[in-house]
Tab-separated table of C-alpha atoms in Angstrom:
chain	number	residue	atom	x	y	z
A	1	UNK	CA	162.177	12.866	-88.008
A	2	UNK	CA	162.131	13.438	-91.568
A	3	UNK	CA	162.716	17.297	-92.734
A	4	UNK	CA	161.576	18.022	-96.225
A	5	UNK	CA	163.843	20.911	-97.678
A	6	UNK	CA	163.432	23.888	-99.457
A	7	UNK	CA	164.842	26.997	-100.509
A	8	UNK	CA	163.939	29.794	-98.133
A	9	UNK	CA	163.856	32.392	-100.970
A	10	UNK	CA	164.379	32.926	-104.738
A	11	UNK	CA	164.411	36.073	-106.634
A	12	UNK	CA	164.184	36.271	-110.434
A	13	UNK	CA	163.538	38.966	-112.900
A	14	UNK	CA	160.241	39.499	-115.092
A	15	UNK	CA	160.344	37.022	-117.972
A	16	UNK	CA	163.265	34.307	-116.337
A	17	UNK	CA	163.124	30.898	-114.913
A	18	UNK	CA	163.433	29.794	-111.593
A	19	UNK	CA	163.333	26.161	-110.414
A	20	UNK	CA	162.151	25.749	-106.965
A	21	UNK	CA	162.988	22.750	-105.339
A	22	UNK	CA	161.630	20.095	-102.079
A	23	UNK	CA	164.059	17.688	-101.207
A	24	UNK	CA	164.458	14.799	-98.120
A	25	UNK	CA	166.803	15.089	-95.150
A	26	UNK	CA	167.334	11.690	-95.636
A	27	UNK	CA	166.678	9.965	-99.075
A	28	UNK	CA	165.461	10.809	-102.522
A	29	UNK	CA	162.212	12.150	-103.804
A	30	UNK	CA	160.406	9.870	-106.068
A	31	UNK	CA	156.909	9.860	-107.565
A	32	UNK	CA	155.900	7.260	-104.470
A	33	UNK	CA	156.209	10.236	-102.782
A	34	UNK	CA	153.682	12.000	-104.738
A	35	UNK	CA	154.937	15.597	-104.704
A	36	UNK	CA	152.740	18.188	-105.194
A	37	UNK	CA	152.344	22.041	-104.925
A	38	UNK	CA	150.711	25.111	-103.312
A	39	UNK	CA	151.162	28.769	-104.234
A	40	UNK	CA	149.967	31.196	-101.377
A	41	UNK	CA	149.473	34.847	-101.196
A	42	UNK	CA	149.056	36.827	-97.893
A	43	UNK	CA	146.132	36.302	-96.396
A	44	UNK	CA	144.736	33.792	-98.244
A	45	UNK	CA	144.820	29.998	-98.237
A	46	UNK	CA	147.021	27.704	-100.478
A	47	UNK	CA	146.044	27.545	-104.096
A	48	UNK	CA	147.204	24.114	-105.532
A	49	UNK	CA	149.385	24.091	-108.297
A	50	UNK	CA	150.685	20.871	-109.320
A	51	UNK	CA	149.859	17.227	-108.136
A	52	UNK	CA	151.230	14.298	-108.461
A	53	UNK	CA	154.601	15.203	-109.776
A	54	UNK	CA	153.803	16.832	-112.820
A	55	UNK	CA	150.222	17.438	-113.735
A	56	UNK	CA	148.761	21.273	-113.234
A	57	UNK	CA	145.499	21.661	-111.742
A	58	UNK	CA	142.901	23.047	-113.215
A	59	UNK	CA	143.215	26.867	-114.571
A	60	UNK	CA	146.896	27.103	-113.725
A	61	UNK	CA	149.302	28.538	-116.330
A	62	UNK	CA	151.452	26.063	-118.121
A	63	UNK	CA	154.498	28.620	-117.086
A	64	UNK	CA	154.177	26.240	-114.107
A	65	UNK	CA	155.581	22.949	-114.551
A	66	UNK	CA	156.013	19.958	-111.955
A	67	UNK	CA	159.342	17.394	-112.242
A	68	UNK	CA	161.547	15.226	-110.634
A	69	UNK	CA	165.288	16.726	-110.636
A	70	UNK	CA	168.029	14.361	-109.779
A	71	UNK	CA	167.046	13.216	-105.926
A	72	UNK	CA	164.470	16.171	-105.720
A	73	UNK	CA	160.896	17.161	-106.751
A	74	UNK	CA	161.154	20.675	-108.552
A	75	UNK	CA	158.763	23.169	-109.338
A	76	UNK	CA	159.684	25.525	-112.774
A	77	UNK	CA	158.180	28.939	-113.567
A	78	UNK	CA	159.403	29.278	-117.021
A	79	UNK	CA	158.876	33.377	-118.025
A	80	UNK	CA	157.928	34.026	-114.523
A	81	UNK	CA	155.248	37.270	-114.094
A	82	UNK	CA	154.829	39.761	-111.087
A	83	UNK	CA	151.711	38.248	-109.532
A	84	UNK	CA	153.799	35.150	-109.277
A	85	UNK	CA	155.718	36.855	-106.605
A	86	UNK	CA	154.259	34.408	-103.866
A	87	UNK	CA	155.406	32.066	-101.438
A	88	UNK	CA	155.687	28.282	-102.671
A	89	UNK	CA	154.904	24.913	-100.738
A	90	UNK	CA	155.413	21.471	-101.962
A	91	UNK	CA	153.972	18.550	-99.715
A	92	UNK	CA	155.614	14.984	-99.726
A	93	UNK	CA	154.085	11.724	-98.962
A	94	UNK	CA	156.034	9.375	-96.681
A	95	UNK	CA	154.268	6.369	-96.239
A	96	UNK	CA	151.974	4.906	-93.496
A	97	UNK	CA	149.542	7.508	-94.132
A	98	UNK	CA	151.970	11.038	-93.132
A	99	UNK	CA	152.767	13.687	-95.296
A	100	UNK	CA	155.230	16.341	-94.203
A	101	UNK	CA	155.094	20.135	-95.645
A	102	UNK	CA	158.567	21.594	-96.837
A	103	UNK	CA	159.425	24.891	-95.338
A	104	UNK	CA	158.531	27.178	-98.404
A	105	UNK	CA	159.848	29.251	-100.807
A	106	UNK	CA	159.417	33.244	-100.926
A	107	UNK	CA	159.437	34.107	-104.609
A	108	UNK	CA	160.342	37.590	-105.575
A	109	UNK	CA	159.865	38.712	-109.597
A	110	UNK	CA	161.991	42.179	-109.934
B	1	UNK	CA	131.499	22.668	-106.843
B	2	UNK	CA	132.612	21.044	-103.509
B	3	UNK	CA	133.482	24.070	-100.624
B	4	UNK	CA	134.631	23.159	-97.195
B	5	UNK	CA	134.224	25.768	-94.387
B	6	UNK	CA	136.031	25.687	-90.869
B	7	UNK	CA	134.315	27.253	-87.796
B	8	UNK	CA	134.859	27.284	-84.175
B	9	UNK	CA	136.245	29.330	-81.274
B	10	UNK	CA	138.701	32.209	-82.344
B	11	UNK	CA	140.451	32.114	-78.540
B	12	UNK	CA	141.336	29.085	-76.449
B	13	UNK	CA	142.976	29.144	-73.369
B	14	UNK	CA	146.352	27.431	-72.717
B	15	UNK	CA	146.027	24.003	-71.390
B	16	UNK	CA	142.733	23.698	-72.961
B	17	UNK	CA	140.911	21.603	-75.546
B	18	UNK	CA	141.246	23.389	-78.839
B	19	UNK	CA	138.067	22.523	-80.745
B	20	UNK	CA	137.338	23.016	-84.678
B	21	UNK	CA	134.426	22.191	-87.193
B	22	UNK	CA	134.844	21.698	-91.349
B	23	UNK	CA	131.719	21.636	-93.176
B	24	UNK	CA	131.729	19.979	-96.510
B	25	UNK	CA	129.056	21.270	-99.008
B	26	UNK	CA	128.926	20.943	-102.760
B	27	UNK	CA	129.717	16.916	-101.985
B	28	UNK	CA	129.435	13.988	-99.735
B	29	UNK	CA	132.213	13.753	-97.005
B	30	UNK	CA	131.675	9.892	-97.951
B	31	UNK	CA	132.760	9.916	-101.666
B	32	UNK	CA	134.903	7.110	-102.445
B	33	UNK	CA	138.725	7.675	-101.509
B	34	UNK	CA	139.030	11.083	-100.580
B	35	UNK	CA	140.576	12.079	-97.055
B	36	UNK	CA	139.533	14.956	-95.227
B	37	UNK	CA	142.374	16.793	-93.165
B	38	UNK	CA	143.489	20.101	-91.080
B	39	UNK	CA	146.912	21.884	-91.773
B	40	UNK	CA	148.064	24.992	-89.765
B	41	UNK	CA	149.903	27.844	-89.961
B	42	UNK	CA	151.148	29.779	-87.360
B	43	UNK	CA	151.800	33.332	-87.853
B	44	UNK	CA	154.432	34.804	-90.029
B	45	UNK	CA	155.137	30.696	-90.801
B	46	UNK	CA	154.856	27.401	-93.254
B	47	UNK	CA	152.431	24.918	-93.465
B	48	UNK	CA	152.166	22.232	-91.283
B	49	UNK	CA	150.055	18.952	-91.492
B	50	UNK	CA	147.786	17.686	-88.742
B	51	UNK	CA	146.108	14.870	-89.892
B	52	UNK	CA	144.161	13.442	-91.912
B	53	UNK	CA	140.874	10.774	-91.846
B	54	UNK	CA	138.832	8.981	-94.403
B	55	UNK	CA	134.985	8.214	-93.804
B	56	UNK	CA	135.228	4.750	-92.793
B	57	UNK	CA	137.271	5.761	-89.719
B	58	UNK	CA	140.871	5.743	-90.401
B	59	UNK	CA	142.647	8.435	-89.064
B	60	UNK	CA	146.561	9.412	-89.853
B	61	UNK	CA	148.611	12.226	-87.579
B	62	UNK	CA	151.332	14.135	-87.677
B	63	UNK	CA	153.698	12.108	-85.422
B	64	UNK	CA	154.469	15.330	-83.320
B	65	UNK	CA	151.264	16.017	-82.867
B	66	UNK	CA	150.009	12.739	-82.393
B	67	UNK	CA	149.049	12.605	-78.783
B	68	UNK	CA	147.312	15.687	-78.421
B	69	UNK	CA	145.318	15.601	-81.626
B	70	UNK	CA	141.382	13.606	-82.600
B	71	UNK	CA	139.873	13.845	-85.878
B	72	UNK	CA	136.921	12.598	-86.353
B	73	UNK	CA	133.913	12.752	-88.460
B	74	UNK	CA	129.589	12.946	-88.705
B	75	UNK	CA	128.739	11.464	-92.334
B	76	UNK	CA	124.841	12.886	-90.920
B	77	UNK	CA	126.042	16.517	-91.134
B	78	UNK	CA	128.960	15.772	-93.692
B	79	UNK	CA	131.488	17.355	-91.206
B	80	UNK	CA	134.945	16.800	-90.172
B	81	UNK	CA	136.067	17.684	-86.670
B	82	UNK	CA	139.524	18.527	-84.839
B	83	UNK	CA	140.278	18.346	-81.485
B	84	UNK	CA	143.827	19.211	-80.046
B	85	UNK	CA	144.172	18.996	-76.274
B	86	UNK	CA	146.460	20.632	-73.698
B	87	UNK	CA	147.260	24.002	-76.047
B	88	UNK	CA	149.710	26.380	-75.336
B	89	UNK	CA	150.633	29.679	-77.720
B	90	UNK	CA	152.660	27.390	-80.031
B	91	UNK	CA	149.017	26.322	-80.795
B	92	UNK	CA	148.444	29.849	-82.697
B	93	UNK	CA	147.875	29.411	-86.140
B	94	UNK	CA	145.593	29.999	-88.999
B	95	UNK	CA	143.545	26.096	-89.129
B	96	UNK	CA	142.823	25.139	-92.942
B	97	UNK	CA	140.822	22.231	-93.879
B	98	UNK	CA	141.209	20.276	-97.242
B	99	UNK	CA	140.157	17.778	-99.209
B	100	UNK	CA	143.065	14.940	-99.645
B	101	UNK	CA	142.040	13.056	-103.146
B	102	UNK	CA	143.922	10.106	-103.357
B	103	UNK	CA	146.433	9.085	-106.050
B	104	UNK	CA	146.556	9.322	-109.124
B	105	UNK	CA	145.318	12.796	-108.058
B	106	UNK	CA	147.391	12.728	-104.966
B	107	UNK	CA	147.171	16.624	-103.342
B	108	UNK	CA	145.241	18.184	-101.231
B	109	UNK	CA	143.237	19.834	-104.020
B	110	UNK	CA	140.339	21.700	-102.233
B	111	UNK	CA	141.064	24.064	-99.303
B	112	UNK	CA	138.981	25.758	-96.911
B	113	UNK	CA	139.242	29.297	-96.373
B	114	UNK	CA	140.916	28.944	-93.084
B	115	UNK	CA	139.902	30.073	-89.075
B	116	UNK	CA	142.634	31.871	-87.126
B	117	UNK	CA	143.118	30.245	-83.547
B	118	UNK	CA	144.647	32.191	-80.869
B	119	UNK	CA	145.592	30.475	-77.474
B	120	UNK	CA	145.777	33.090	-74.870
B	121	UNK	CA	144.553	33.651	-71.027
């Protein structure tokens, strides 16, 4: 079964840049896979961030950028801010109609 | 602007039929391409994708999930339903449903606000 990867945790300081990345257990990410991503706070549900690769939805900073890095899709915060301190999802198509959740990121900003 | 809105039983009982409701307002469940799907999260944990159905009947599942697990739809009341048999505590999660729009959108872009499940006797 096909894992998709990502960092358990990331912590960066007010004003840095973190890259967050969702990977394959077995392959590369491309844009067939159409990665997106989903910032969620406690207690609430998923906001989405970024679809298809690269494209912010609606209302989201453009701190937040979408990309494919080498064999993985990456999500940038580029001068990240305290209420970005959140935990990250991306979601990966895989064909035949199933998509498979990576394991999420825990972003700290201190 | 489209909402969806999950309801159904907060408690289940292991081995039974775990049974959930997502009502679509603000839009017709029958627009075009969009899917309509369920994703969980149990407690303390990630996301995890259920399934996912268009209108016309097509229905994907998560492969692990696959035999336990109906989704199904009533165009008449623009609602989505989930049905997950033979439950046990693994079961406990927070159900979400969300709109799926289709490339070149290609995310699940519209969430529901999410029911908390608990399987227990």
């Amino acid at each position: 079964q096909t894992v998709v990867t990502q960092e358990p945790s990331f912590s960066v300081s007010p004003g840095g840049t973190v890259t967050v990345t969702c990977g394959l257990s077995s392959g590369s990410v491309s844009t067939t896979n159409y990665p997106s991503w989903y910032q969620q706070t406690p207690g609430q549900a998923p906001r989405t961030l970024i679809y298809n690769t690269n494209t912010r939805s609606s209302g989201v900073p453009d701190r937040f950028s979408g990309s494919i890095l080498g064999n993985k899709a990456a999500l940038t915060i580029t001068g990240a801010q305290a209420d970005d301190e959140s935990h990250y999802y991306c979601v990966l198509y895989l064909g035949s109609g199933i998509w498979v959740f990576g394991g999420g990121t825990k972003l700290t900003v201190l | 602007q489209l909402q969806l809105q999950e309801s159904g039983p907060g408690l289940v009982k292991p081995s039974e039929t775990l049974s959930l409701t997502c009502t679509v307002s603000g839009g017709s469940i029958s627009s075009g391409s969009d899917h309509w799907g369920w994703i969980r999260q149990p407690p303390g944990k990630g996301l995890e994708w259920i399934g996912t159905m268009h209108y016309s009947g097509s229905t994907y599942y998560n492969p692990s999930l696959k035999r336990r697990v109906t989704i199904s739809v009533d165009t008449s009341k623009n609602q989505f339903s989930l049905k997950l048999s033979s439950v046990t505590a693994t079961d406990t999660a927070v159900y979400y449903c969300a709109r799926y729009s289709m490339p070149p959108r290609a995310a699940f872009d519209i969430w529901g606000q999410g029911t908390m499940v608990t399987v227990s006797s």
